[in-house]
Coordinates of C-alpha atoms in Angstrom, one line a residue:
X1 CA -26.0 8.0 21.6
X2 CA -22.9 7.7 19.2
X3 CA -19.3 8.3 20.9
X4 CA -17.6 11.2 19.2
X5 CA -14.9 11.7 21.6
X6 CA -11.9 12.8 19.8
X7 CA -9.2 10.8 19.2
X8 CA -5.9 12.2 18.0
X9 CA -5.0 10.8 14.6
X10 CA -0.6 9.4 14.0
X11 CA -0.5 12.3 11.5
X12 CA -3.0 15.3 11.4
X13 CA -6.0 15.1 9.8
X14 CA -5.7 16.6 6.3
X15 CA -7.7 19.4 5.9
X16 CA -10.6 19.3 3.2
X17 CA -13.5 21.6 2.8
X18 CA -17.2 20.5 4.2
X19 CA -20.5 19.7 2.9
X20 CA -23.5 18.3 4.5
X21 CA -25.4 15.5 3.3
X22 CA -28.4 15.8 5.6
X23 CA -27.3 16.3 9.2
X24 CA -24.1 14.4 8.5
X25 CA -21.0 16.7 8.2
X26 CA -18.0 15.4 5.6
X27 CA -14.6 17.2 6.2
X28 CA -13.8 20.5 7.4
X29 CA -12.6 18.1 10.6
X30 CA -16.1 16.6 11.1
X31 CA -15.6 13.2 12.3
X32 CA -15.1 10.5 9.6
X33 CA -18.7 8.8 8.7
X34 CA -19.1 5.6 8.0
X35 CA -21.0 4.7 4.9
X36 CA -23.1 1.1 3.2
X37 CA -25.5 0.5 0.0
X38 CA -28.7 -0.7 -0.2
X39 CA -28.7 -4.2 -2.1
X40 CA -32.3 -4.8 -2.6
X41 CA -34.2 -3.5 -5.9
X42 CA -34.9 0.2 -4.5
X43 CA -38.5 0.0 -6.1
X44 CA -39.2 -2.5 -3.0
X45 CA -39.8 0.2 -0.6
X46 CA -40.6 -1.3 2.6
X47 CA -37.1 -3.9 1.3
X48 CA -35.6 -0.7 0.8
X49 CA -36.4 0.6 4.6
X50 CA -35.9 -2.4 6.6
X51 CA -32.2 -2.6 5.0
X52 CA -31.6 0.8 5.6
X53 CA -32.4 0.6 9.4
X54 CA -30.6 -2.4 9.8
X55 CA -27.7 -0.8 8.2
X56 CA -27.7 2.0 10.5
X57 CA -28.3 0.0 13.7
X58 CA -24.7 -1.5 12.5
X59 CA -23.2 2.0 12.5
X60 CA -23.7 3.2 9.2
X61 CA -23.9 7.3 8.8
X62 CA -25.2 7.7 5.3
X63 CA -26.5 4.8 3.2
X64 CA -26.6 4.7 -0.5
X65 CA -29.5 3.8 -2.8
X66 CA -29.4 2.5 -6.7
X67 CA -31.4 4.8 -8.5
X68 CA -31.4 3.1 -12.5
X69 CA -34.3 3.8 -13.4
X70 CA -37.8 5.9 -13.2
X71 CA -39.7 3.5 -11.2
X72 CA -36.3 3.6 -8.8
X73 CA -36.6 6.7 -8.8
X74 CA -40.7 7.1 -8.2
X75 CA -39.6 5.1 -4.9
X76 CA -37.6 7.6 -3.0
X77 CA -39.9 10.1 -1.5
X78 CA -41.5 6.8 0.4
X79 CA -38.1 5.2 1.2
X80 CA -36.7 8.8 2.3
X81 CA -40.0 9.1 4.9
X82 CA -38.2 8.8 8.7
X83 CA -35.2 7.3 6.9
X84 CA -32.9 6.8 10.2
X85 CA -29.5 8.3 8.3
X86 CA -29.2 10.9 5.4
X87 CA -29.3 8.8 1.9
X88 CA -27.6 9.3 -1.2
X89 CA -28.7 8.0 -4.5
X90 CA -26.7 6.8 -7.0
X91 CA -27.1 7.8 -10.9
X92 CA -25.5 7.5 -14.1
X93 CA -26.2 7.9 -17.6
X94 CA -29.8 10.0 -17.2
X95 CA -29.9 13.6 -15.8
X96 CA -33.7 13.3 -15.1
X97 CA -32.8 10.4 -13.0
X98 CA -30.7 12.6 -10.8
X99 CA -33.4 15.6 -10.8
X100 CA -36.4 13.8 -10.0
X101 CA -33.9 12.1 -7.2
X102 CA -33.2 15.8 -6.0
X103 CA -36.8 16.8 -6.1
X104 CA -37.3 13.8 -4.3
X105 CA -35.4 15.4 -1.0
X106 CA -32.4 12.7 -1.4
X107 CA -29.4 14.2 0.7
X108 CA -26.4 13.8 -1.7
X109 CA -26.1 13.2 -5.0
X110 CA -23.3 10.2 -6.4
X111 CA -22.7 10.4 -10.4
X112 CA -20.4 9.8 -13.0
X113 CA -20.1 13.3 -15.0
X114 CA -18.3 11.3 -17.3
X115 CA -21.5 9.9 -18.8
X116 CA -24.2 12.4 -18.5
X117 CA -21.9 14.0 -21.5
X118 CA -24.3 17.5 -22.6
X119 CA -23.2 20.3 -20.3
X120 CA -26.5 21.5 -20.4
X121 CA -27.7 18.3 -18.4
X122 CA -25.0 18.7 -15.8
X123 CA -25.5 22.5 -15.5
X124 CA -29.6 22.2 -14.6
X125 CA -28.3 19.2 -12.2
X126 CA -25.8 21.4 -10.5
X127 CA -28.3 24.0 -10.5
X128 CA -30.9 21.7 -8.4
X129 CA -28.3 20.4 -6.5
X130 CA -27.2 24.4 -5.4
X131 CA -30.5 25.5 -4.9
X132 CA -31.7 22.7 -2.6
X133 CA -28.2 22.6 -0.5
X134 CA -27.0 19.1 -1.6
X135 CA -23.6 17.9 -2.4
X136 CA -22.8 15.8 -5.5
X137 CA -19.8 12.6 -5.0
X138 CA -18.3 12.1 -7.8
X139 CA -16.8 9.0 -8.0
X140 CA -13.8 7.4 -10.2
X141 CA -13.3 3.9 -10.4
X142 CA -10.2 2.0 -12.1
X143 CA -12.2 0.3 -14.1
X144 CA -13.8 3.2 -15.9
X145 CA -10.9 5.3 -16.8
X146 CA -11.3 6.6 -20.2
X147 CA -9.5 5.4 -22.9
X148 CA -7.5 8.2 -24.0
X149 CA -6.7 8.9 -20.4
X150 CA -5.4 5.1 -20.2
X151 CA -3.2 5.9 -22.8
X152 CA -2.3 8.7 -22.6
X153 CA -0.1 8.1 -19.0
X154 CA 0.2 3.9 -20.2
X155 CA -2.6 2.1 -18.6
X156 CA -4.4 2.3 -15.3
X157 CA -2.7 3.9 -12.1
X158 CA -3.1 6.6 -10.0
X159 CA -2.3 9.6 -12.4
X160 CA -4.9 8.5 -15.4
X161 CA -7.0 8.4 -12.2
X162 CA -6.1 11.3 -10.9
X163 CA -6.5 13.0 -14.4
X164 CA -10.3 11.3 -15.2
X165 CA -11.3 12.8 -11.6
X166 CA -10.0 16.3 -12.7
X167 CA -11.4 16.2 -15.6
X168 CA -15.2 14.9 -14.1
X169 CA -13.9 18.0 -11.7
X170 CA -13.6 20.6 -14.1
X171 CA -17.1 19.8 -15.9
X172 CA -18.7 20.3 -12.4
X173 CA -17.1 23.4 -11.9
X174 CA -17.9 24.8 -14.9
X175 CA -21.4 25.2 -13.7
X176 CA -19.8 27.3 -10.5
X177 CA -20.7 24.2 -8.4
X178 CA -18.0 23.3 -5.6
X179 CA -20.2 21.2 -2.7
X180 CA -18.6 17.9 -4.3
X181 CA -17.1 15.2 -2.7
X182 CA -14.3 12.9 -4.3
X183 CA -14.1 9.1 -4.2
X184 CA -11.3 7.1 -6.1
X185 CA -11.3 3.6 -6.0
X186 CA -9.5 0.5 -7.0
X187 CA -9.8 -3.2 -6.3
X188 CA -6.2 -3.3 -6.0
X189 CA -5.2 -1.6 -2.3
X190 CA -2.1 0.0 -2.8
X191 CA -3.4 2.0 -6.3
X192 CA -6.5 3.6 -4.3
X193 CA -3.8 4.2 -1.8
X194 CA -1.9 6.0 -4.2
X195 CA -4.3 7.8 -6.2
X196 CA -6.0 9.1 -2.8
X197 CA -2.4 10.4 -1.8
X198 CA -2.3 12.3 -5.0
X199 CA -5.5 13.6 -4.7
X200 CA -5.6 14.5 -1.2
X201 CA -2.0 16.9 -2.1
X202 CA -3.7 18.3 -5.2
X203 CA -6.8 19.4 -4.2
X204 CA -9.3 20.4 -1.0
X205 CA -12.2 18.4 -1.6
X206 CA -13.2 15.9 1.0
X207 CA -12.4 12.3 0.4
X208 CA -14.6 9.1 0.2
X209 CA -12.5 6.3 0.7
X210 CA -12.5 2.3 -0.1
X211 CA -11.3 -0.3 -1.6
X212 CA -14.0 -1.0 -4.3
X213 CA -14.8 -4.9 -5.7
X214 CA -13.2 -6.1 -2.8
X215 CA -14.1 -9.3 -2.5
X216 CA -16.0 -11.5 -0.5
X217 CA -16.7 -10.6 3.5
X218 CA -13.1 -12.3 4.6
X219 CA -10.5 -11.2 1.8
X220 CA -12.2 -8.0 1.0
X221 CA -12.5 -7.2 4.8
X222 CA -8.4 -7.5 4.8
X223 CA -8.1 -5.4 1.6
X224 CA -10.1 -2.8 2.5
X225 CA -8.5 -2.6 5.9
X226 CA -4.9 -2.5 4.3
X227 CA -5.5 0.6 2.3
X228 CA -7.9 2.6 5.1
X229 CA -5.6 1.9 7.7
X230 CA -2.7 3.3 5.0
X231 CA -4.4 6.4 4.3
X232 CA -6.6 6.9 7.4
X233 CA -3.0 6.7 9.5
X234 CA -2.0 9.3 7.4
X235 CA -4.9 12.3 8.1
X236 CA -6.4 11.1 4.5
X237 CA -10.1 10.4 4.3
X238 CA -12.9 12.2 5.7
X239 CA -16.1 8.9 5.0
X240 CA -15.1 5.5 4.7
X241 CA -17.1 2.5 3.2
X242 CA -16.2 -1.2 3.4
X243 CA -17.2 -2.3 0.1
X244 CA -17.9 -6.4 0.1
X245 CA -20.2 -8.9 -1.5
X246 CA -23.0 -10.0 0.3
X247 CA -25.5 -9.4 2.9
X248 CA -24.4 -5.2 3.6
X249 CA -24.6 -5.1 7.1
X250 CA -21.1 -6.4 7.4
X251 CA -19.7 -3.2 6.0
X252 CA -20.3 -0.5 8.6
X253 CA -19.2 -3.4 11.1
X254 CA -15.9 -3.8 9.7
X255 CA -15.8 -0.3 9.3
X256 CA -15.9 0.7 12.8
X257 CA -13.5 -2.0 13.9
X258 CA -10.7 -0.5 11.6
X259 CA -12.1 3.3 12.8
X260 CA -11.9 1.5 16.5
X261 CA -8.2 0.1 16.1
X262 CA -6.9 3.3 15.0
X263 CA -8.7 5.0 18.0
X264 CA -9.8 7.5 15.6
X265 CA -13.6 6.8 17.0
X266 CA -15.4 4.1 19.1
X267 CA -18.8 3.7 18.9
X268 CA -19.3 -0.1 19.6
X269 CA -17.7 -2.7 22.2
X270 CA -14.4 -4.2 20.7
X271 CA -14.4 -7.9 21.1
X272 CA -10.9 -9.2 21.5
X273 CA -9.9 -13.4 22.1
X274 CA -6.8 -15.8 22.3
X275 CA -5.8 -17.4 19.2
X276 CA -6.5 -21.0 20.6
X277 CA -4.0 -23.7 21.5
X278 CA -4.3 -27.3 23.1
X279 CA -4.3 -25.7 26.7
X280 CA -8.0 -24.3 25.8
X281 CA -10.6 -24.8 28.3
X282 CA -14.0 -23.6 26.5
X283 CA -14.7 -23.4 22.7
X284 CA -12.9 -19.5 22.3
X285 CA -14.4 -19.4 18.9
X286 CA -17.9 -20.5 19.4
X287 CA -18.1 -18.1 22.5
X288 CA -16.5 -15.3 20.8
X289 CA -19.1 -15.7 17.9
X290 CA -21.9 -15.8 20.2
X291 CA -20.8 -12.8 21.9
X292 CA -20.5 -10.8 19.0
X293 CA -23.7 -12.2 17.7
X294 CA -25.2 -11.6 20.7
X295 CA -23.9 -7.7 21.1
X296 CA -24.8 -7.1 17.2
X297 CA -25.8 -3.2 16.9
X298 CA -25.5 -2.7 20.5
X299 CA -23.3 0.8 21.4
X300 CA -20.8 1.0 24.1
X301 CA -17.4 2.0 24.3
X302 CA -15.9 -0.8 26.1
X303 CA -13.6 -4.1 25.3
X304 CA -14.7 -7.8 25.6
X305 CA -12.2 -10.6 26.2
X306 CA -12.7 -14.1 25.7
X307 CA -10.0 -16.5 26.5
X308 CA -9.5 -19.8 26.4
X309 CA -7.4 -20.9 29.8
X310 CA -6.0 -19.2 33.0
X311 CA -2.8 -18.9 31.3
X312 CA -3.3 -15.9 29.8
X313 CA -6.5 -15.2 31.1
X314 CA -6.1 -13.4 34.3
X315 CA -4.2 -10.7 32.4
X316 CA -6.5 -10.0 30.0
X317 CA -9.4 -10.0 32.3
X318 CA -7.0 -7.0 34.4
X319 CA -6.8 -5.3 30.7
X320 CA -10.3 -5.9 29.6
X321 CA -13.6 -4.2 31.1
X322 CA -15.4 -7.4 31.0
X323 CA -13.5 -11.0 30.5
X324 CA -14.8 -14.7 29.8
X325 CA -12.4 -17.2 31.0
X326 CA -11.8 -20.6 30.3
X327 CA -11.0 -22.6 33.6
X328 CA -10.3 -26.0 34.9
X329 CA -14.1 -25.7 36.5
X330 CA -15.4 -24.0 33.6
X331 CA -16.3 -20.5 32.4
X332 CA -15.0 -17.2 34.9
X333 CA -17.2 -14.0 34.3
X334 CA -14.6 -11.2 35.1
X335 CA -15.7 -7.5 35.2
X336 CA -13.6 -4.6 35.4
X337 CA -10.7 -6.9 36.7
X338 CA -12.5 -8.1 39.4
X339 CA -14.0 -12.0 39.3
X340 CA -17.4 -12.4 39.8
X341 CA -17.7 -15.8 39.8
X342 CA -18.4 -19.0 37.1
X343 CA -20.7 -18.8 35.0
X344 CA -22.8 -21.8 33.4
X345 CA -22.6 -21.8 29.3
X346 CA -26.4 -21.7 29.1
X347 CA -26.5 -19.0 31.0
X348 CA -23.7 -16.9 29.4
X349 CA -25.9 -14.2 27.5
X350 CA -27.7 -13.3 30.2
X351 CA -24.6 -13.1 32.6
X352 CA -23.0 -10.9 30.0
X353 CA -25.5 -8.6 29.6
X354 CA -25.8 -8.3 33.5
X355 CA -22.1 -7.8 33.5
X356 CA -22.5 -4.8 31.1
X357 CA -24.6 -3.3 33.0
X358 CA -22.8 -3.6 35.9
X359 CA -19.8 -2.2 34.1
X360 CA -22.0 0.7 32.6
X361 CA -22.7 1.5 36.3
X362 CA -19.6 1.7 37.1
X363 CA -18.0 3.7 34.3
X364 CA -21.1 6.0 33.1

């Protein structure tokens, strides 16, 4: 069962209009989802299904699926069969792509209005997408601002992106379709932290926010977290995705870490350890790694502390619900402050989990 206890944002929560992509609910106040991709070809459908739950064991909310072509799109109805989360498939270039994935009973529709260009595609797409409930994302990238907008206000920043997503706007609404759902993105942290900022003061549609291209799991972790933590802090943002290369499942996790340290929701145990010095007693960084291996998709709103000597220690374990201590004698299992006693290294998964349930016990 997912935490949503409320937690109070530094500046209120900006208020955007709501749509619902399955079950999920995306502004209006809902509770900010967490979002991943898909990164196997989408016409491997059991590929396709085993990703998706693994995404969603790691916390993500909706998942998004390629869609580039017919036999992609031939694939959905069996990857959308007791899909754990609400999907979304992403199309550009071919309307039929995005009406057979509508037909198909996708939950929310991503596209680029920019290139499906005759208005009579877009209007039978909005049409589809009305009838059958489902909100259309469209998303602006700053690598796809149009020429004439680039130079028009000199180059790429956050008004030629501003004006590309008003324009993709205004084809939309043309077609009296308003369920959409905005995401502008730039590699570069501080322009999709601008160009969100603009858009969240000139419009009502809810947000989808990230930092897109990244970078690999370290370095685009840190990006992404610079700009989310920017405009999250400020009441912007109503679904997040980490965007990085590589095996998906590290997205939703870093996700929820940066929701987590803005105790905006907690869904998953925080894992917290000492930086390391010479006075260490245990390997801090092997044992953190283990224990975050070890707790990998695993819910609980609680904090784990691994540290590496009594200096520190004994605070933390007083801070922490549950605490592994480095000591002269070896490895202390601490749980809600109190000591329970050392703990041999083999035996330190085992302990832990008996430790959570101990704690759970305690603190239902």
């Amino acid at each position: 069962m997912v935490n949503q206890r409320s937690h109070s944002h530094p500046h209120p929560r900006m208020r955007t209009r709501q749509v619902m992509a399955g079950e999920v609910a995306i502004g209006g106040g809902a509770p900010i989802s967490v979002q991943s991709m898909t990164n196997v070809p989408t016409m491997d459908t059991e590929a396709v299904r085993k990703q998706i739950s693994l995404l969603a064991s790691r916390g993500a909310e909706l998942v998004r699926v390629a869609v580039p072509d017919a036999e992609s799109a031939s694939a959905l109805p069996g990857i959308l069969e007791d899909t754990p989360v609400p999907l979304v498939a992403d199309i550009h270039f071919d309307p039929e792509l995005a009406l057979t994935a509508l037909r198909s009973g996708i939950h929310k529709l991503r596209l680029n209005p920019g290139n499906i260009r005759r208005p009579k595609d877009l209007l039978r797409i909005a049409e589809e997408a009305a009838s059958r409930g489902i909100p259309i994302r469209i998303g602006v990238n700053s690598g796809s601002v149009p020429g004439d907008l680039r130079e028009q206000y000199s180059g790429v920043n956050s008004n030629s992106m501003w004006a590309a997503a008003r324009r993709h706007i205004a084809i939309i609404e043309e077609t009296g379709f308003h369920d959409l759902v905005l995401s502008l993105k730039a590699s570069d942290p501080m322009l999709t932290v601008d160009v969100n900022r603009l858009a969240s003061r000139e419009c009502d549609y809810p947000l989808h926010i990230g930092v897109t291209e990244a970078g690999p799991p370290f370095t685009g972790g840190i990006r992404s977290a610079v700009a989310l933590t920017i405009l999250l802090s400020e009441g912007i943002g109503d679904t997040i995705r980490v965007s990085l290369s590589g095996a998906p499942e590290t997205e939703p996790t870093a996700a929820w870490e940066i929701l987590s340290s803005l105790n905006i929701r907690k869904r998953f145990p925080r894992i917290i350890s000492c930086p390391t010095c010479a006075r260490c007693r245990l390997d801090v960084g092997g044992v953190a790694f283990a224990v975050q291996a070890h707790l990998a998709g695993i819910e609980g709103d609680y904090t784990i502390a691994v540290m590496g000597c009594e200096v520190n220690g004994p605070g933390e374990a007083k801070e922490a619900d549950i605490a592994l201590i480095g000591t002269p004698s070896g490895l202390m299992l601490f749980v809600d402050g109190e000591n329970t006693g050392e703990v041999d290294r083999s035996e330190m998964t085992e302990a832990l989990d008996s430790a959570i349930d101990s704690y759970r016990r305690r603190k239902p």
